[in-house]
PDB file of C-alpha atoms in Angstrom:
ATOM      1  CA  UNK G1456      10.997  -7.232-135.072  1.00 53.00           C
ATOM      2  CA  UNK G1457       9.634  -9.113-138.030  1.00 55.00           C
ATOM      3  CA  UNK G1458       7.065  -6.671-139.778  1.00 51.00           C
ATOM      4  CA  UNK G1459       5.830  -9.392-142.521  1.00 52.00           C
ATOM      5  CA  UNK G1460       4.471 -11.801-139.274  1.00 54.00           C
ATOM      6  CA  UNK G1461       2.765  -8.590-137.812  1.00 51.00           C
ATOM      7  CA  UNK G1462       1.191  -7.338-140.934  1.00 49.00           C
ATOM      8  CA  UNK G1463       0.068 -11.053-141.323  1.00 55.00           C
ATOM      9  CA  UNK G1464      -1.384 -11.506-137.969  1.00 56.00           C
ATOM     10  CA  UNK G1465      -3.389  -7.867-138.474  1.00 56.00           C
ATOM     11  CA  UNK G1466      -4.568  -9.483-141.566  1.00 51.00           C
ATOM     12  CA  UNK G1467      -5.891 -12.830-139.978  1.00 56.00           C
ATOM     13  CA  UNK G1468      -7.740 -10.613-136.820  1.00 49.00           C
ATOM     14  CA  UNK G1469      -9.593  -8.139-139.721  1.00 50.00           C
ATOM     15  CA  UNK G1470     -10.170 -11.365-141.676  1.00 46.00           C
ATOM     16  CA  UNK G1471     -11.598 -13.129-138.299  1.00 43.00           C
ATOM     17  CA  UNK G1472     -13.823 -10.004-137.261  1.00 43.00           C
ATOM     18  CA  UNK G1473     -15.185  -9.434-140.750  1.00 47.00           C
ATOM     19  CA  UNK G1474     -16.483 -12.940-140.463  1.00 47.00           C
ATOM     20  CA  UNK G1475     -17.563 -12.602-136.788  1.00 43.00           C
ATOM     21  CA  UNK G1476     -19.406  -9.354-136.995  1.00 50.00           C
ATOM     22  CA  UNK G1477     -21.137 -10.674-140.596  1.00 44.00           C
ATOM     23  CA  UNK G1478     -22.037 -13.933-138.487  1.00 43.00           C
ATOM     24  CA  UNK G1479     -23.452 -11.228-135.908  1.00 41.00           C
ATOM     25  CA  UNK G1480     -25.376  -9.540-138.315  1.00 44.00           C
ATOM     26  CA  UNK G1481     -26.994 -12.344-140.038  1.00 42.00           C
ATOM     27  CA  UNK G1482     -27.786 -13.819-136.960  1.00 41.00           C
ATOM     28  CA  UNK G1483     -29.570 -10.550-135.868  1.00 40.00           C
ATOM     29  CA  UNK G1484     -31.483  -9.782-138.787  1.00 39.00           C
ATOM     30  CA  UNK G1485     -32.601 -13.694-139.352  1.00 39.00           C
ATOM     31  CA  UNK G1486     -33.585 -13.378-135.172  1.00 39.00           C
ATOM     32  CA  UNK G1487     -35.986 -10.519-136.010  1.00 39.00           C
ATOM     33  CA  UNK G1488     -38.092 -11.806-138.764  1.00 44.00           C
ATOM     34  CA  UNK G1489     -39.900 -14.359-136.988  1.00 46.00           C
ATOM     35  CA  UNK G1490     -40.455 -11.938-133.376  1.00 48.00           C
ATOM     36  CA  UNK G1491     -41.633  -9.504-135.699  1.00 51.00           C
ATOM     37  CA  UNK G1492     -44.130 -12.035-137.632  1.00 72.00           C
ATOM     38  CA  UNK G1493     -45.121 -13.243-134.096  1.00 85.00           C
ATOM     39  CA  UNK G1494     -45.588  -9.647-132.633  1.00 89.00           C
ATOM     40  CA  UNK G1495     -48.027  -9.020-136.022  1.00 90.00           C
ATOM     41  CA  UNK G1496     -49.959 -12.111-135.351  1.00 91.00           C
ATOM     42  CA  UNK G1497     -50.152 -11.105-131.411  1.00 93.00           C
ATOM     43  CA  UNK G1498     -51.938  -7.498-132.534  1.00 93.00           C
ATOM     44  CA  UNK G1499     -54.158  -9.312-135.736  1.00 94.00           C
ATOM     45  CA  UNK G1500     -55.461 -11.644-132.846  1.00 94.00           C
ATOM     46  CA  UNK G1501     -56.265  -8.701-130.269  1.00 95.00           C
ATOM     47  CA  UNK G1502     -58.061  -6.844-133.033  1.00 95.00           C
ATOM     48  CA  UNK G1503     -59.764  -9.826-134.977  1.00 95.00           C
ATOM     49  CA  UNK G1504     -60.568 -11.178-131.731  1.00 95.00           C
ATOM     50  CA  UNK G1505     -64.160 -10.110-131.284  1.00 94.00           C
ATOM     51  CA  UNK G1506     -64.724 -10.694-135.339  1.00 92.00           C
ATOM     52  CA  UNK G1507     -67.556 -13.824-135.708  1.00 92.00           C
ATOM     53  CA  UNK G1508     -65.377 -15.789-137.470  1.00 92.00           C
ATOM     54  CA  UNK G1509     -68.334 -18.338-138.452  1.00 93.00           C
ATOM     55  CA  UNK G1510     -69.674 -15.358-140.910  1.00 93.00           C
ATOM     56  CA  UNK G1511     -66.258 -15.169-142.833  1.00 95.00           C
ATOM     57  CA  UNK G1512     -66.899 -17.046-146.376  1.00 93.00           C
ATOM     58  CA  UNK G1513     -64.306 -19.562-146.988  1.00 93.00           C
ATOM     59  CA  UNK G1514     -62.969 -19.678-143.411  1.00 93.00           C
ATOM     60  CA  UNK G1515     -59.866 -17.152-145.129  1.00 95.00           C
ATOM     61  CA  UNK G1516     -59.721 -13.488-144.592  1.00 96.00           C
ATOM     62  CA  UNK G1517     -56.729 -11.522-145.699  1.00 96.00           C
ATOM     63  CA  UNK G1518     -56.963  -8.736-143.544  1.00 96.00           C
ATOM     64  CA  UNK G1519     -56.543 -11.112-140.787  1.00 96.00           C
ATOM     65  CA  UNK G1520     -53.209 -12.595-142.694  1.00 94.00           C
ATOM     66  CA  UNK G1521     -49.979 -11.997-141.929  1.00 94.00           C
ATOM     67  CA  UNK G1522     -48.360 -11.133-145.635  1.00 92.00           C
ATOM     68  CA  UNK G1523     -45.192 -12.545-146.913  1.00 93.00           C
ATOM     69  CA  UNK G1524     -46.449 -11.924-150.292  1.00 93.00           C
ATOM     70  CA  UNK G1525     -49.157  -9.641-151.676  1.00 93.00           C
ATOM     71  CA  UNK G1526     -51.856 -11.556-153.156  1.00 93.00           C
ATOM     72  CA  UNK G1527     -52.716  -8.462-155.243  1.00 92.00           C
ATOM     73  CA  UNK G1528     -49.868  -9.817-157.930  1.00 92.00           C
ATOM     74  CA  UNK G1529     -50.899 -13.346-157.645  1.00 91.00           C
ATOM     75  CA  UNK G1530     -54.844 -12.829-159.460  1.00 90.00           C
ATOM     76  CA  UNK G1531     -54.347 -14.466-162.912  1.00 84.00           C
ATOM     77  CA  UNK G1532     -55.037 -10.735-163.703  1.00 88.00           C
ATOM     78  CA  UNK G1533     -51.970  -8.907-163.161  1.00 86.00           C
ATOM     79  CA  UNK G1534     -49.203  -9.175-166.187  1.00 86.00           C
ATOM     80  CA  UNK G1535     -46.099 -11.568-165.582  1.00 85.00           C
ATOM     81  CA  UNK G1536     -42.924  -9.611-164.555  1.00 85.00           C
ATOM     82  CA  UNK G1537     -40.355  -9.792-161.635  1.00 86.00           C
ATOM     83  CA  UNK G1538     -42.495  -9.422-159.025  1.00 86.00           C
ATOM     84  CA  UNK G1539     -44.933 -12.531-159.324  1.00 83.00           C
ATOM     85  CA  UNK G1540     -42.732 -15.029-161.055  1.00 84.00           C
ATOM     86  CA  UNK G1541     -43.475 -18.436-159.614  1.00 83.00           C
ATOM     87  CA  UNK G1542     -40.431 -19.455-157.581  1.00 84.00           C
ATOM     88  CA  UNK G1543     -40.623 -21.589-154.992  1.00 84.00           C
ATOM     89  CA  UNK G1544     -40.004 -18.842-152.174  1.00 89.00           C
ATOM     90  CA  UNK G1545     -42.468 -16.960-153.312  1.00 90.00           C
ATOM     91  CA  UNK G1546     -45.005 -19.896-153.639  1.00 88.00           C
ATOM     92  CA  UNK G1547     -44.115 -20.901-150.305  1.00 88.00           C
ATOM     93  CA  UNK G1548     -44.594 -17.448-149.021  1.00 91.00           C
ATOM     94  CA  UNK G1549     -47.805 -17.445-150.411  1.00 92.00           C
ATOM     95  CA  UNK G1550     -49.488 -20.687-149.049  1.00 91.00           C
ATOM     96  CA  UNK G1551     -47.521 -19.293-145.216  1.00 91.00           C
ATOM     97  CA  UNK G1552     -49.695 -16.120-146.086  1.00 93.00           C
ATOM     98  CA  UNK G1553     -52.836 -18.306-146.635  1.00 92.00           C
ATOM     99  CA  UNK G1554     -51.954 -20.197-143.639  1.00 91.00           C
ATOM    100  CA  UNK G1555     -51.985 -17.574-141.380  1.00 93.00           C
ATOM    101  CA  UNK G1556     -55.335 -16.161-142.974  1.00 94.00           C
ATOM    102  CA  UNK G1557     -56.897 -18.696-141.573  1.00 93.00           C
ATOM    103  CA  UNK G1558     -59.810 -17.782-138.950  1.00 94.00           C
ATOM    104  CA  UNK G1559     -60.702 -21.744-137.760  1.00 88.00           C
ATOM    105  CA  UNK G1560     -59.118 -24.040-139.462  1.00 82.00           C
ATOM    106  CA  UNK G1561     -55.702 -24.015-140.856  1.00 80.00           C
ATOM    107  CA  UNK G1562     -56.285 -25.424-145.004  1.00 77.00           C
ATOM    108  CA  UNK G1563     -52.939 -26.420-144.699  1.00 79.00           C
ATOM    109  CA  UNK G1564     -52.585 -28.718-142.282  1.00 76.00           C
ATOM    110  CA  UNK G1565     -51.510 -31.838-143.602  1.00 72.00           C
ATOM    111  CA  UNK G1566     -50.313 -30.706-146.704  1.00 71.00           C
ATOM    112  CA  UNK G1567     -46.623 -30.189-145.781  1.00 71.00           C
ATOM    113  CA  UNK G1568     -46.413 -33.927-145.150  1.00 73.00           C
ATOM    114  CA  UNK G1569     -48.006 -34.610-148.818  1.00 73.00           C
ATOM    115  CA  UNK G1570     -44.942 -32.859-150.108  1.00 70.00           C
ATOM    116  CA  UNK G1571     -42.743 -34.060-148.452  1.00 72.00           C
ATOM    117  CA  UNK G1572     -44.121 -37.918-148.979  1.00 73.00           C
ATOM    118  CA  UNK G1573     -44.219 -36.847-152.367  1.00 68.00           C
ATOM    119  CA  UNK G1574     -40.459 -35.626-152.536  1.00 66.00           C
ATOM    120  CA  UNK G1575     -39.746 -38.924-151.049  1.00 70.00           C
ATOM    121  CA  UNK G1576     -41.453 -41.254-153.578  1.00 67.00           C
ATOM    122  CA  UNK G1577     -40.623 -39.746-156.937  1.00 64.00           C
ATOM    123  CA  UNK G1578     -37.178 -40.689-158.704  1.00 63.00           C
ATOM    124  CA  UNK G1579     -35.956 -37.581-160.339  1.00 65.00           C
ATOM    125  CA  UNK G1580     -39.389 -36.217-161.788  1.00 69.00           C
ATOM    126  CA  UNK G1581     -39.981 -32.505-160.812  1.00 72.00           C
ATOM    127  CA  UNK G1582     -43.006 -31.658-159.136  1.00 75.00           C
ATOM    128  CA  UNK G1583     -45.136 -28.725-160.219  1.00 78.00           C
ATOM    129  CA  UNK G1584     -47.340 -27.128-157.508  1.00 82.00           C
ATOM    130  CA  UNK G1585     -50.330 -24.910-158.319  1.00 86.00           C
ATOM    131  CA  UNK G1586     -52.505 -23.395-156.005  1.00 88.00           C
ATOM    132  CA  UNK G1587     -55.925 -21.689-156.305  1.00 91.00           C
ATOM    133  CA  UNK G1588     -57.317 -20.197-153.525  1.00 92.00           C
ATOM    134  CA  UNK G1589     -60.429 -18.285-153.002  1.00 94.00           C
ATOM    135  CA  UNK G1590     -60.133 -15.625-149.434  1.00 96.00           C
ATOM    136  CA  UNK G1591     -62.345 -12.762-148.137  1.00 96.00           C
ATOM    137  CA  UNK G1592     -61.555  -9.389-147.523  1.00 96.00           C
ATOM    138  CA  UNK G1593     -63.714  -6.706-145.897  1.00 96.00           C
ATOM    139  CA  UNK G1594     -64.740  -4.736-147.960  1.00 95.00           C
ATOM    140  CA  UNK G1595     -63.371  -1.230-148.780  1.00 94.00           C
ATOM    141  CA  UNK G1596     -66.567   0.689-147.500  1.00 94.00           C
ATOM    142  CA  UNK G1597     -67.688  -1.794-144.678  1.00 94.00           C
ATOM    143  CA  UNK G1598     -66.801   0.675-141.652  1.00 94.00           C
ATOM    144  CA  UNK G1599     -68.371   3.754-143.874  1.00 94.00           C
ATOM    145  CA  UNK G1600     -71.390   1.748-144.333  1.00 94.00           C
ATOM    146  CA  UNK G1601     -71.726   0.194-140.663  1.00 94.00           C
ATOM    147  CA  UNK G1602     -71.278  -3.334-141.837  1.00 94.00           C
ATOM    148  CA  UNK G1603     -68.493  -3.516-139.564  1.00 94.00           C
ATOM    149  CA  UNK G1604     -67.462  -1.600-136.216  1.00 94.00           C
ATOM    150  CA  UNK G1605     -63.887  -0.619-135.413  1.00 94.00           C
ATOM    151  CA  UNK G1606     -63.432  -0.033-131.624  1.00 94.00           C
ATOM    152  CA  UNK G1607     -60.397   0.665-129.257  1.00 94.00           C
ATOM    153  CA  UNK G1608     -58.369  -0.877-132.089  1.00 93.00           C
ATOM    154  CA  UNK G1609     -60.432  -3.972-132.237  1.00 94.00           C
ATOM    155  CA  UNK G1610     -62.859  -4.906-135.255  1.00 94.00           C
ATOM    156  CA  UNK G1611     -66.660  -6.261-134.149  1.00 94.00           C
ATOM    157  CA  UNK G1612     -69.491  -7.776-136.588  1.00 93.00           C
ATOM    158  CA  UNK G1613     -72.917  -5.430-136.821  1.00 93.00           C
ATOM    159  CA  UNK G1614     -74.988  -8.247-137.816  1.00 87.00           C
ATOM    160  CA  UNK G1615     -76.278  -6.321-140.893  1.00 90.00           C
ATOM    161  CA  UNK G1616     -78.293  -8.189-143.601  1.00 90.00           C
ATOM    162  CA  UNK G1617     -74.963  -7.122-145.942  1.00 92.00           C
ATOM    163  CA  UNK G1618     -71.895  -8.903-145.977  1.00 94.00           C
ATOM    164  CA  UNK G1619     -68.965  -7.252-144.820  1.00 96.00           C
ATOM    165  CA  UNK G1620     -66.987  -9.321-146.919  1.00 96.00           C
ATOM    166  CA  UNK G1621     -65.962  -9.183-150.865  1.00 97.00           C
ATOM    167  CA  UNK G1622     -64.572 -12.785-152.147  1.00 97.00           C
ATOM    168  CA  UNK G1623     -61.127 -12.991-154.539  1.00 96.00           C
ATOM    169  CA  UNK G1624     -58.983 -15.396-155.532  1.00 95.00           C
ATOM    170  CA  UNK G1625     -54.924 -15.990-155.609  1.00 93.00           C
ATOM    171  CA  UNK G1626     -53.713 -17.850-157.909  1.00 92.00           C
ATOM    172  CA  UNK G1627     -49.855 -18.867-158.856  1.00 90.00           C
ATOM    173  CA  UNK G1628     -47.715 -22.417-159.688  1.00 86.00           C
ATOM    174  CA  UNK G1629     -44.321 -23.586-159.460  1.00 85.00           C
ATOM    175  CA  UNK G1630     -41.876 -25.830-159.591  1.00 80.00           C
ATOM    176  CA  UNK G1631     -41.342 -27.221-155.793  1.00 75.00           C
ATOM    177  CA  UNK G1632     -37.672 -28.275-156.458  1.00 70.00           C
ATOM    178  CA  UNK G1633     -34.768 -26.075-156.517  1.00 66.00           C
ATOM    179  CA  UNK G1634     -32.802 -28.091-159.037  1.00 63.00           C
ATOM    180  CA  UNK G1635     -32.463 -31.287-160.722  1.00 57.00           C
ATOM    181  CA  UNK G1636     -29.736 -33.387-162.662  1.00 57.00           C
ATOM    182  CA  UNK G1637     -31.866 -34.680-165.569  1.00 56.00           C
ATOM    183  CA  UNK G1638     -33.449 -33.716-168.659  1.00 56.00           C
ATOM    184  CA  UNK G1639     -35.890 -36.249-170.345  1.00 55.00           C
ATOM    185  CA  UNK G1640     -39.283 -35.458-172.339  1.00 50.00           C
ATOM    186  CA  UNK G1641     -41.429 -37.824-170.936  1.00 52.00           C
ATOM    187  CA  UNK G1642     -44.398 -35.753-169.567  1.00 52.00           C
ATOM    188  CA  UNK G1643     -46.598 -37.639-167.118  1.00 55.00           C
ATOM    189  CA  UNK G1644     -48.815 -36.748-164.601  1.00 54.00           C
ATOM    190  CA  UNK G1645     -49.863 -37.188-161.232  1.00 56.00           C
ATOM    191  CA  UNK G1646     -52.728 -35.348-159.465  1.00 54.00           C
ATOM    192  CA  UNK G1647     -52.476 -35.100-155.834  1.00 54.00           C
ATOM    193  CA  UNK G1648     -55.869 -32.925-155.109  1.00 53.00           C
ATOM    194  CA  UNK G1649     -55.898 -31.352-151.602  1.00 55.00           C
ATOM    195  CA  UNK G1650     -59.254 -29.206-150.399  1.00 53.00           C
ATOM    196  CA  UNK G1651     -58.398 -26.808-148.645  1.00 50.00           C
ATOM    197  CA  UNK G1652     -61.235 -24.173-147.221  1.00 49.00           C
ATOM    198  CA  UNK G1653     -64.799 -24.215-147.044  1.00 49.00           C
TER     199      UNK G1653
END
């Protein structure tokens, strides 16, 4: 019996289930995020439903976001540190989050194709994208103070004189490519302006 081809074969079928099970794995997890995301969206529907979305200012209301990123570190008041850098994940994950705090309108429809017609016409030159955005919240004592009504898990308008509704802005900028192969110090500028909101 030749031990060294055995060994060597026992070898190759860890090696091979290593792989296969960290396929499995990554496969699962990378599965879940978007039922998960869908599932939240499913129950912010149900209990926005019944919410006049006409009387939300800017057309944007966080609570009724799905989060990827937490606006809170994205004011233009919070100091810089690891955890609202500009990258371009998180700057991506931040105009997904204002996507999906839309309550008519999505402000970003369109805008994916400006990118990428952008990404197509430009030879080399880095693109910087900065985003200001201003979004309602309700505010923290609108169900104390009967400006709103929460319900079998579902949130309804009173119609009070008040708002319900406090206004703040997000705020953050990066650069929208990953990498590039020159270095020049020509700075020009184009302005590519999209509205977005009310």
């Amino acid at each position: 019996m030749n031990y060294s081809k055995t060994l060597n074969q026992k070898h190759q079928l860890v090696v091979l289930l290593t792989i296969l099970i960290s396929l499995c794995m990554a496969f699962s997890l990378y599965g879940q995020e978007f039922p998960q995301s869908n599932d939240m969206r499913k129950s912010l529907d149900f209990m926005f439903e019944h919410l006049d979305r006409n009387s939300v200012p800017k057309g944007l209301l966080r609570d009724y976001a799905v989060e990827y990123e937490d606006f809170d570190l994205f004011t233009g008041k919070v100091p810089l540190d690891d955890d609202n850098i500009g990258t371009v994940v998180r700057f991506g994950n931040l105009l997904k989050t204002i996507s999906s705090s839309a309550v008519k309108v999505d402000p970003l429809e369109g805008f994916e194709n400006s990118i990428k017609n952008i990404k197509k016409n430009n030879s080399g030159e880095l693109t910087l994208g900065i985003m200001l955005y201003e979004y309602a919240r309700i505010k923290a004592n609108a169900l104390t103070d009967g400006l709103i009504r929460y319900e079998n898990g579902q949130v309804y308008n009173t119609n009070k004189a008040e708002s319900p509704y406090q206004l703040e802005y997000v705020f953050a900028g990066s650069c929208l490519e990953t990498s590039t192969q020159q270095s020049n110090r020509i700075i020009s500028y184009k302005l590519q302006h999209e509205k977005c909101g009310n």
